[in-house]
PDB file of C-alpha atoms and ligand atoms in Angstrom:
ATOM      1  CA  UNK A   1      14.897 -20.789  19.022  1.00 40.00           C
ATOM      2  CA  UNK A   2      13.467 -21.016  15.647  1.00 40.00           C
ATOM      3  CA  UNK A   3      14.354 -18.181  12.999  1.00 40.00           C
ATOM      4  CA  UNK A   4      10.755 -16.883  12.547  1.00 41.00           C
ATOM      5  CA  UNK A   5      11.776 -13.863  10.811  1.00 43.00           C
ATOM      6  CA  UNK A   6      12.864 -16.183   7.301  1.00 47.00           C
ATOM      7  CA  UNK A   7       9.128 -17.455   6.939  1.00 51.00           C
ATOM      8  CA  UNK A   8       8.441 -19.325   4.009  1.00 49.00           C
ATOM      9  CA  UNK A   9      10.799 -17.302   2.096  1.00 47.00           C
ATOM     10  CA  UNK A  10      13.769 -19.704   3.268  1.00 45.00           C
ATOM     11  CA  UNK A  11      12.021 -21.696   0.607  1.00 48.00           C
ATOM     12  CA  UNK A  12      14.613 -19.806  -1.708  1.00 50.00           C
ATOM     13  CA  UNK A  13      18.262 -21.907  -1.782  1.00 50.00           C
ATOM     14  CA  UNK A  14      20.043 -18.649  -2.761  1.00 51.00           C
ATOM     15  CA  UNK A  15      21.235 -17.173   0.269  1.00 58.00           C
ATOM     16  CA  UNK A  16      19.285 -14.175   0.045  1.00 65.00           C
ATOM     17  CA  UNK A  17      17.946 -12.182   3.637  1.00 71.00           C
ATOM     18  CA  UNK A  18      14.182 -12.519   3.275  1.00 87.00           C
ATOM     19  CA  UNK A  19      14.000  -8.215   3.557  1.00 91.00           C
ATOM     20  CA  UNK A  20      15.414  -8.352   0.337  1.00 93.00           C
ATOM     21  CA  UNK A  21      12.872 -11.017  -1.157  1.00 94.00           C
ATOM     22  CA  UNK A  22       9.783  -9.178   0.427  1.00 96.00           C
ATOM     23  CA  UNK A  23      10.735  -6.344  -1.157  1.00 96.00           C
ATOM     24  CA  UNK A  24      11.096  -7.264  -4.692  1.00 97.00           C
ATOM     25  CA  UNK A  25       7.535  -9.066  -4.110  1.00 97.00           C
ATOM     26  CA  UNK A  26       6.157  -6.096  -3.154  1.00 97.00           C
ATOM     27  CA  UNK A  27       7.355  -3.936  -5.906  1.00 97.00           C
ATOM     28  CA  UNK A  28       6.140  -6.437  -8.263  1.00 98.00           C
ATOM     29  CA  UNK A  29       2.798  -6.491  -5.992  1.00 96.00           C
ATOM     30  CA  UNK A  30       2.466  -2.702  -6.866  1.00 95.00           C
ATOM     31  CA  UNK A  31       3.702  -2.922  -9.958  1.00 96.00           C
ATOM     32  CA  UNK A  32       1.321  -5.309 -11.178  1.00 95.00           C
ATOM     33  CA  UNK A  33      -1.655  -3.167  -9.490  1.00 90.00           C
ATOM     34  CA  UNK A  34      -0.446  -0.329 -11.811  1.00 88.00           C
ATOM     35  CA  UNK A  35      -0.827  -2.370 -15.176  1.00 91.00           C
ATOM     36  CA  UNK A  36      -3.299  -1.567 -17.828  1.00 88.00           C
ATOM     37  CA  UNK A  37      -5.574  -4.119 -18.573  1.00 86.00           C
ATOM     38  CA  UNK A  38      -4.461  -6.310 -21.167  1.00 90.00           C
ATOM     39  CA  UNK A  39      -1.212  -5.676 -19.816  1.00 93.00           C
ATOM     40  CA  UNK A  40       0.297  -9.156 -17.703  1.00 94.00           C
ATOM     41  CA  UNK A  41       3.884  -8.315 -16.969  1.00 97.00           C
ATOM     42  CA  UNK A  42       5.457  -5.339 -14.911  1.00 97.00           C
ATOM     43  CA  UNK A  43       8.881  -4.091 -16.638  1.00 96.00           C
ATOM     44  CA  UNK A  44      11.914  -4.930 -15.444  1.00 96.00           C
ATOM     45  CA  UNK A  45      12.893  -1.180 -15.538  1.00 95.00           C
ATOM     46  CA  UNK A  46      10.054  -0.489 -13.387  1.00 95.00           C
ATOM     47  CA  UNK A  47      11.132  -2.878 -10.677  1.00 97.00           C
ATOM     48  CA  UNK A  48      14.546  -1.651 -10.692  1.00 97.00           C
ATOM     49  CA  UNK A  49      13.292   2.069 -10.227  1.00 96.00           C
ATOM     50  CA  UNK A  50      11.223   1.048  -7.642  1.00 96.00           C
ATOM     51  CA  UNK A  51      13.833  -0.869  -5.555  1.00 96.00           C
ATOM     52  CA  UNK A  52      16.487   2.278  -6.628  1.00 96.00           C
ATOM     53  CA  UNK A  53      18.992  -0.406  -8.044  1.00 96.00           C
ATOM     54  CA  UNK A  54      20.548  -1.055 -11.423  1.00 95.00           C
ATOM     55  CA  UNK A  55      18.622  -3.225 -13.819  1.00 92.00           C
ATOM     56  CA  UNK A  56      21.303  -5.728 -13.995  1.00 93.00           C
ATOM     57  CA  UNK A  57      20.630  -6.403 -10.404  1.00 94.00           C
ATOM     58  CA  UNK A  58      16.483  -6.808 -10.645  1.00 95.00           C
ATOM     59  CA  UNK A  59      17.326  -9.189 -13.219  1.00 95.00           C
ATOM     60  CA  UNK A  60      19.700 -11.253 -11.028  1.00 94.00           C
ATOM     61  CA  UNK A  61      16.885 -10.860  -8.423  1.00 95.00           C
ATOM     62  CA  UNK A  62      13.987 -11.693 -10.193  1.00 96.00           C
ATOM     63  CA  UNK A  63      15.553 -14.667 -11.641  1.00 96.00           C
ATOM     64  CA  UNK A  64      16.356 -16.249  -8.242  1.00 94.00           C
ATOM     65  CA  UNK A  65      12.715 -15.309  -7.494  1.00 95.00           C
ATOM     66  CA  UNK A  66      11.462 -17.222 -10.233  1.00 96.00           C
ATOM     67  CA  UNK A  67      14.000 -20.133  -9.825  1.00 94.00           C
ATOM     68  CA  UNK A  68      12.305 -20.368  -6.243  1.00 92.00           C
ATOM     69  CA  UNK A  69       8.698 -20.747  -7.848  1.00 95.00           C
ATOM     70  CA  UNK A  70       7.595 -16.749  -6.602  1.00 95.00           C
ATOM     71  CA  UNK A  71       7.834 -15.127  -9.630  1.00 97.00           C
ATOM     72  CA  UNK A  72       7.592 -15.916 -13.845  1.00 97.00           C
ATOM     73  CA  UNK A  73      10.322 -13.795 -15.361  1.00 97.00           C
ATOM     74  CA  UNK A  74      10.137 -13.469 -18.974  1.00 96.00           C
ATOM     75  CA  UNK A  75      13.124 -11.917 -20.524  1.00 94.00           C
ATOM     76  CA  UNK A  76      12.911  -8.648 -22.211  1.00 89.00           C
ATOM     77  CA  UNK A  77       9.121  -8.486 -20.950  1.00 93.00           C
ATOM     78  CA  UNK A  78       9.338  -8.437 -17.591  1.00 96.00           C
ATOM     79  CA  UNK A  79       8.141 -10.069 -14.513  1.00 98.00           C
ATOM     80  CA  UNK A  80       4.459 -11.240 -12.610  1.00 97.00           C
ATOM     81  CA  UNK A  81       4.143 -13.004  -9.446  1.00 97.00           C
ATOM     82  CA  UNK A  82       3.186 -16.711  -9.124  1.00 97.00           C
ATOM     83  CA  UNK A  83       0.438 -17.511  -6.255  1.00 96.00           C
ATOM     84  CA  UNK A  84       3.069 -18.211  -4.317  1.00 95.00           C
ATOM     85  CA  UNK A  85       4.678 -15.180  -4.684  1.00 96.00           C
ATOM     86  CA  UNK A  86       1.393 -13.087  -4.257  1.00 96.00           C
ATOM     87  CA  UNK A  87       0.666 -14.676  -1.210  1.00 96.00           C
ATOM     88  CA  UNK A  88       4.136 -13.757   0.300  1.00 95.00           C
ATOM     89  CA  UNK A  89       3.443 -10.045  -0.836  1.00 96.00           C
ATOM     90  CA  UNK A  90      -0.193  -9.985   0.484  1.00 96.00           C
ATOM     91  CA  UNK A  91       1.150 -11.527   4.093  1.00 96.00           C
ATOM     92  CA  UNK A  92       4.271  -8.639   3.842  1.00 96.00           C
ATOM     93  CA  UNK A  93       1.743  -5.827   3.362  1.00 97.00           C
ATOM     94  CA  UNK A  94      -0.701  -7.495   5.918  1.00 97.00           C
ATOM     95  CA  UNK A  95       2.116  -7.252   8.890  1.00 97.00           C
ATOM     96  CA  UNK A  96       3.058  -3.787   7.390  1.00 97.00           C
ATOM     97  CA  UNK A  97      -0.587  -2.308   7.774  1.00 97.00           C
ATOM     98  CA  UNK A  98      -1.107  -3.922  11.029  1.00 98.00           C
ATOM     99  CA  UNK A  99       1.738  -2.951  12.502  1.00 98.00           C
ATOM    100  CA  UNK A 100       1.009   1.265  11.138  1.00 97.00           C
ATOM    101  CA  UNK A 101      -2.378   1.067  12.655  1.00 97.00           C
ATOM    102  CA  UNK A 102      -0.462  -0.110  15.944  1.00 98.00           C
ATOM    103  CA  UNK A 103       1.610   2.488  16.053  1.00 97.00           C
ATOM    104  CA  UNK A 104      -1.232   5.110  15.670  1.00 97.00           C
ATOM    105  CA  UNK A 105      -4.263   3.443  17.912  1.00 97.00           C
ATOM    106  CA  UNK A 106      -1.687   1.858  20.544  1.00 97.00           C
ATOM    107  CA  UNK A 107       1.079   4.103  20.564  1.00 96.00           C
ATOM    108  CA  UNK A 108      -0.166   7.136  19.520  1.00 97.00           C
ATOM    109  CA  UNK A 109       2.023   8.270  16.389  1.00 97.00           C
ATOM    110  CA  UNK A 110       1.020  10.358  13.507  1.00 96.00           C
ATOM    111  CA  UNK A 111      -0.429   8.773  10.922  1.00 93.00           C
ATOM    112  CA  UNK A 112       2.268  10.544   8.679  1.00 93.00           C
ATOM    113  CA  UNK A 113       5.007   9.319  10.247  1.00 93.00           C
ATOM    114  CA  UNK A 114       4.605   5.551  10.463  1.00 96.00           C
ATOM    115  CA  UNK A 115       5.183   4.325   7.575  1.00 95.00           C
ATOM    116  CA  UNK A 116       8.496   4.636   7.882  1.00 95.00           C
ATOM    117  CA  UNK A 117       8.496   2.043  10.466  1.00 96.00           C
ATOM    118  CA  UNK A 118       6.039  -0.428   8.794  1.00 96.00           C
ATOM    119  CA  UNK A 119       9.055  -0.578   6.204  1.00 96.00           C
ATOM    120  CA  UNK A 120      11.298  -1.874   8.867  1.00 95.00           C
ATOM    121  CA  UNK A 121       8.970  -3.641  11.314  1.00 96.00           C
ATOM    122  CA  UNK A 122       6.905  -5.798   7.877  1.00 96.00           C
ATOM    123  CA  UNK A 123      10.336  -7.891   7.796  1.00 95.00           C
ATOM    124  CA  UNK A 124      10.681  -8.383  11.408  1.00 94.00           C
ATOM    125  CA  UNK A 125       7.486  -9.174  13.206  1.00 95.00           C
ATOM    126  CA  UNK A 126       6.899 -12.693  14.297  1.00 94.00           C
ATOM    127  CA  UNK A 127       3.663 -14.195  12.981  1.00 93.00           C
ATOM    128  CA  UNK A 128       2.333 -14.466  16.670  1.00 95.00           C
ATOM    129  CA  UNK A 129       2.875 -10.969  17.320  1.00 96.00           C
ATOM    130  CA  UNK A 130       1.297  -9.806  14.171  1.00 96.00           C
ATOM    131  CA  UNK A 131      -2.129 -12.427  14.803  1.00 96.00           C
ATOM    132  CA  UNK A 132      -1.962 -10.746  18.524  1.00 97.00           C
ATOM    133  CA  UNK A 133      -2.301  -7.192  17.437  1.00 98.00           C
ATOM    134  CA  UNK A 134      -5.085  -8.201  14.648  1.00 98.00           C
ATOM    135  CA  UNK A 135      -6.742  -9.763  17.780  1.00 97.00           C
ATOM    136  CA  UNK A 136      -6.232  -6.500  19.806  1.00 97.00           C
ATOM    137  CA  UNK A 137      -7.259  -3.891  16.775  1.00 97.00           C
ATOM    138  CA  UNK A 138     -10.500  -5.860  16.471  1.00 97.00           C
ATOM    139  CA  UNK A 139      -9.619  -7.626  12.679  1.00 96.00           C
ATOM    140  CA  UNK A 140      -9.314  -4.368  11.117  1.00 97.00           C
ATOM    141  CA  UNK A 141      -9.813  -4.142   7.379  1.00 94.00           C
ATOM    142  CA  UNK A 142      -7.935  -1.006   6.897  1.00 95.00           C
ATOM    143  CA  UNK A 143      -4.618   1.147   7.928  1.00 95.00           C
ATOM    144  CA  UNK A 144      -4.795   4.507   8.755  1.00 94.00           C
ATOM    145  CA  UNK A 145      -4.343   5.644   5.219  1.00 95.00           C
ATOM    146  CA  UNK A 146      -7.151   3.641   4.140  1.00 94.00           C
ATOM    147  CA  UNK A 147      -5.344   1.063   2.606  1.00 94.00           C
ATOM    148  CA  UNK A 148      -6.643  -3.032   3.029  1.00 95.00           C
ATOM    149  CA  UNK A 149      -5.035  -5.276   5.415  1.00 97.00           C
ATOM    150  CA  UNK A 150      -4.703  -8.956   3.510  1.00 97.00           C
ATOM    151  CA  UNK A 151      -6.124 -11.204   5.463  1.00 96.00           C
ATOM    152  CA  UNK A 152      -4.234 -14.072   6.847  1.00 95.00           C
ATOM    153  CA  UNK A 153      -4.024 -16.027   3.777  1.00 95.00           C
ATOM    154  CA  UNK A 154      -2.538 -12.919   2.085  1.00 95.00           C
ATOM    155  CA  UNK A 155      -5.452 -12.264   0.232  1.00 96.00           C
ATOM    156  CA  UNK A 156      -7.236  -8.552  -0.421  1.00 92.00           C
ATOM    157  CA  UNK A 157     -10.893  -8.356  -2.011  1.00 85.00           C
ATOM    158  CA  UNK A 158     -10.181  -5.765  -4.892  1.00 79.00           C
ATOM    159  CA  UNK A 159     -12.557  -3.051  -4.615  1.00 83.00           C
ATOM    160  CA  UNK A 160     -12.387   0.322  -7.171  1.00 86.00           C
ATOM    161  CA  UNK A 161     -12.937   4.116  -6.116  1.00 92.00           C
ATOM    162  CA  UNK A 162     -13.112   7.201  -7.824  1.00 95.00           C
ATOM    163  CA  UNK A 163     -10.500   9.579  -7.130  1.00 96.00           C
ATOM    164  CA  UNK A 164     -11.506  13.179  -6.728  1.00 96.00           C
ATOM    165  CA  UNK A 165     -10.572  13.367 -10.089  1.00 94.00           C
ATOM    166  CA  UNK A 166     -13.044  10.860 -11.624  1.00 95.00           C
ATOM    167  CA  UNK A 167     -15.510  11.171  -9.276  1.00 95.00           C
ATOM    168  CA  UNK A 168     -19.186  12.596  -9.665  1.00 95.00           C
ATOM    169  CA  UNK A 169     -19.255  16.458  -8.953  1.00 96.00           C
ATOM    170  CA  UNK A 170     -21.622  17.727  -6.088  1.00 95.00           C
ATOM    171  CA  UNK A 171     -22.056  14.573  -4.341  1.00 96.00           C
ATOM    172  CA  UNK A 172     -21.275  13.747  -1.144  1.00 96.00           C
ATOM    173  CA  UNK A 173     -18.281  11.325  -0.829  1.00 97.00           C
ATOM    174  CA  UNK A 174     -16.659   9.756   2.362  1.00 96.00           C
ATOM    175  CA  UNK A 175     -12.608   9.560   1.793  1.00 96.00           C
ATOM    176  CA  UNK A 176     -11.849   6.245   1.498  1.00 95.00           C
ATOM    177  CA  UNK A 177      -7.685   5.701   0.994  1.00 95.00           C
ATOM    178  CA  UNK A 178      -4.857   8.063   0.722  1.00 95.00           C
ATOM    179  CA  UNK A 179      -2.189   6.422  -2.277  1.00 93.00           C
ATOM    180  CA  UNK A 180       0.639   8.526  -0.832  1.00 91.00           C
ATOM    181  CA  UNK A 181       2.828   7.502   1.887  1.00 90.00           C
ATOM    182  CA  UNK A 182       5.028  10.868   1.987  1.00 93.00           C
ATOM    183  CA  UNK A 183       4.602  12.313   5.323  1.00 94.00           C
ATOM    184  CA  UNK A 184       4.682  15.870   4.132  1.00 95.00           C
ATOM    185  CA  UNK A 185       1.617  14.570   1.756  1.00 95.00           C
ATOM    186  CA  UNK A 186      -0.081  13.160   4.597  1.00 95.00           C
ATOM    187  CA  UNK A 187       0.349  16.412   6.626  1.00 96.00           C
ATOM    188  CA  UNK A 188      -1.553  18.286   4.169  1.00 95.00           C
ATOM    189  CA  UNK A 189      -4.100  15.970   3.878  1.00 95.00           C
ATOM    190  CA  UNK A 190      -4.581  15.994   8.004  1.00 95.00           C
ATOM    191  CA  UNK A 191      -4.111  20.017   7.848  1.00 94.00           C
ATOM    192  CA  UNK A 192      -7.290  20.097   5.537  1.00 94.00           C
ATOM    193  CA  UNK A 193      -9.499  17.158   7.340  1.00 94.00           C
ATOM    194  CA  UNK A 194      -9.622  14.912   4.404  1.00 96.00           C
ATOM    195  CA  UNK A 195      -8.514  11.312   5.641  1.00 95.00           C
ATOM    196  CA  UNK A 196     -10.002   8.435   5.389  1.00 95.00           C
ATOM    197  CA  UNK A 197     -13.515   8.139   6.877  1.00 94.00           C
ATOM    198  CA  UNK A 198     -13.998  12.389   6.255  1.00 95.00           C
ATOM    199  CA  UNK A 199     -16.758  13.913   4.064  1.00 96.00           C
ATOM    200  CA  UNK A 200     -16.056  15.634   1.125  1.00 97.00           C
ATOM    201  CA  UNK A 201     -17.879  17.023  -1.939  1.00 97.00           C
ATOM    202  CA  UNK A 202     -16.441  18.252  -5.132  1.00 97.00           C
ATOM    203  CA  UNK A 203     -17.609  21.774  -6.197  1.00 97.00           C
ATOM    204  CA  UNK A 204     -15.530  22.533  -9.189  1.00 96.00           C
ATOM    205  CA  UNK A 205     -12.670  21.117 -11.732  1.00 95.00           C
ATOM    206  CA  UNK A 206     -10.644  23.168 -13.578  1.00 93.00           C
ATOM    207  CA  UNK A 207      -8.182  21.669 -15.936  1.00 85.00           C
ATOM    208  CA  UNK A 208      -6.591  24.606 -17.224  1.00 89.00           C
ATOM    209  CA  UNK A 209      -6.053  25.870 -13.704  1.00 92.00           C
ATOM    210  CA  UNK A 210      -4.994  22.300 -12.701  1.00 93.00           C
ATOM    211  CA  UNK A 211      -7.729  23.093  -9.688  1.00 95.00           C
ATOM    212  CA  UNK A 212     -10.099  21.162  -7.887  1.00 97.00           C
ATOM    213  CA  UNK A 213     -12.723  22.949  -5.403  1.00 97.00           C
ATOM    214  CA  UNK A 214     -13.638  20.958  -2.676  1.00 97.00           C
ATOM    215  CA  UNK A 215     -15.857  21.562   0.131  1.00 96.00           C
ATOM    216  CA  UNK A 216     -15.000  19.456   3.342  1.00 92.00           C
ATOM    217  CA  UNK A 217     -15.937  19.390   7.030  1.00 87.00           C
ATOM    218  CA  UNK A 218     -17.856  22.237   8.319  1.00 88.00           C
ATOM    219  CA  UNK A 219     -18.263  23.795   4.685  1.00 90.00           C
ATOM    220  CA  UNK A 220     -14.983  24.500   4.402  1.00 92.00           C
ATOM    221  CA  UNK A 221     -14.020  25.616   1.109  1.00 95.00           C
ATOM    222  CA  UNK A 222     -10.528  24.472  -0.416  1.00 94.00           C
ATOM    223  CA  UNK A 223      -8.500  24.127  -3.789  1.00 95.00           C
ATOM    224  CA  UNK A 224      -6.240  21.299  -4.359  1.00 95.00           C
ATOM    225  CA  UNK A 225      -4.429  20.598  -7.337  1.00 95.00           C
ATOM    226  CA  UNK A 226      -4.888  18.235  -9.777  1.00 94.00           C
ATOM    227  CA  UNK A 227      -2.094  15.348  -8.999  1.00 94.00           C
ATOM    228  CA  UNK A 228      -3.017  15.831  -5.107  1.00 95.00           C
ATOM    229  CA  UNK A 229      -6.743  15.216  -6.253  1.00 96.00           C
ATOM    230  CA  UNK A 230      -5.929  11.852  -8.187  1.00 95.00           C
ATOM    231  CA  UNK A 231      -4.476  10.459  -4.596  1.00 96.00           C
ATOM    232  CA  UNK A 232      -6.984  10.690  -2.934  1.00 97.00           C
ATOM    233  CA  UNK A 233      -9.378   7.982  -3.254  1.00 97.00           C
ATOM    234  CA  UNK A 234     -13.336   8.134  -2.250  1.00 97.00           C
ATOM    235  CA  UNK A 235     -16.299   5.930  -2.457  1.00 95.00           C
ATOM    236  CA  UNK A 236     -20.433   7.981  -2.655  1.00 95.00           C
ATOM    237  CA  UNK A 237     -21.421   8.736   1.468  1.00 93.00           C
ATOM    238  CA  UNK A 238     -23.403   5.772   2.577  1.00 82.00           C
ATOM    239  CA  UNK A 239     -22.266   2.800  -0.074  1.00 74.00           C
TER     240      UNK A 239
HETATM  241 ZN1   ZN B 301       2.966   2.423   4.817  1.00 53.31          ZN
END
C-alpha cells in the first residue's frame, strides 16, 4: 500500500508530517502574494503569525524547508519559496479549492462552511481522487469563493482585480472573488447577494464615514464598510 498522502514532500529528510510542511509552504506562498513590489522575502514574524507558532519554531521549520530545497531562507530577512516549493504549495491549493467546490456543488454544503473542511482534506486526498473530482466538475477554474484553482502542475495564471475600494464608480461590475474565508463574513456576503458572479455597481464612496454604497441585485442599495469593500474583488462586467 503506497502512502500517497506524503507525496513529494517525502523528499524532506526530517521526520515531519506532510501536513505541517504543506501548511508552511502555503503560509509563505500567501505571504509572497502580499509583498509590496520590490520586496523579495516574507518576514519570518509574518510566517509565524500566520501559523500561530513562535518565531523560533517557524525559523527551525523554514531552515528544514531550505535544506530540502523547497525554500530560500535568509537569516534576519525572511523566506521565499523555490520553484519546487511553489509547485507543492500550488498543488495544496489545488486540492483545497477542488475539495471546497466538490463539497458545495456535489455535497450541497454551504460555501461559508467548507473552508475548514478544505483545510483538513487538502492534506489527505490522493492525486487520483482529486483528478477524479476535477473531471467530475468539468475542470473548473475557480472555487466557490472565486479563488483560482491551480492546474495539475500547481500553477496559476495571475490576474489583477480591482476591489470595491479601488474600482471605478458608477460602472457595471461583476464580483470575481471574496478575499476572506471567515464564515460570518461569507454569510454576510451571501445574504447581500454579493457572491462571485453577481452584478454590482459602486454608487458612492465616503472615506470619512468609512462607507461604500453599492447597488446590487434587483437594484437593491446597501452600504458596507471600507474594510469589507477591500475584500470583494471585481471586474468590469463583460470583460
Ligand atoms: Zn478555503
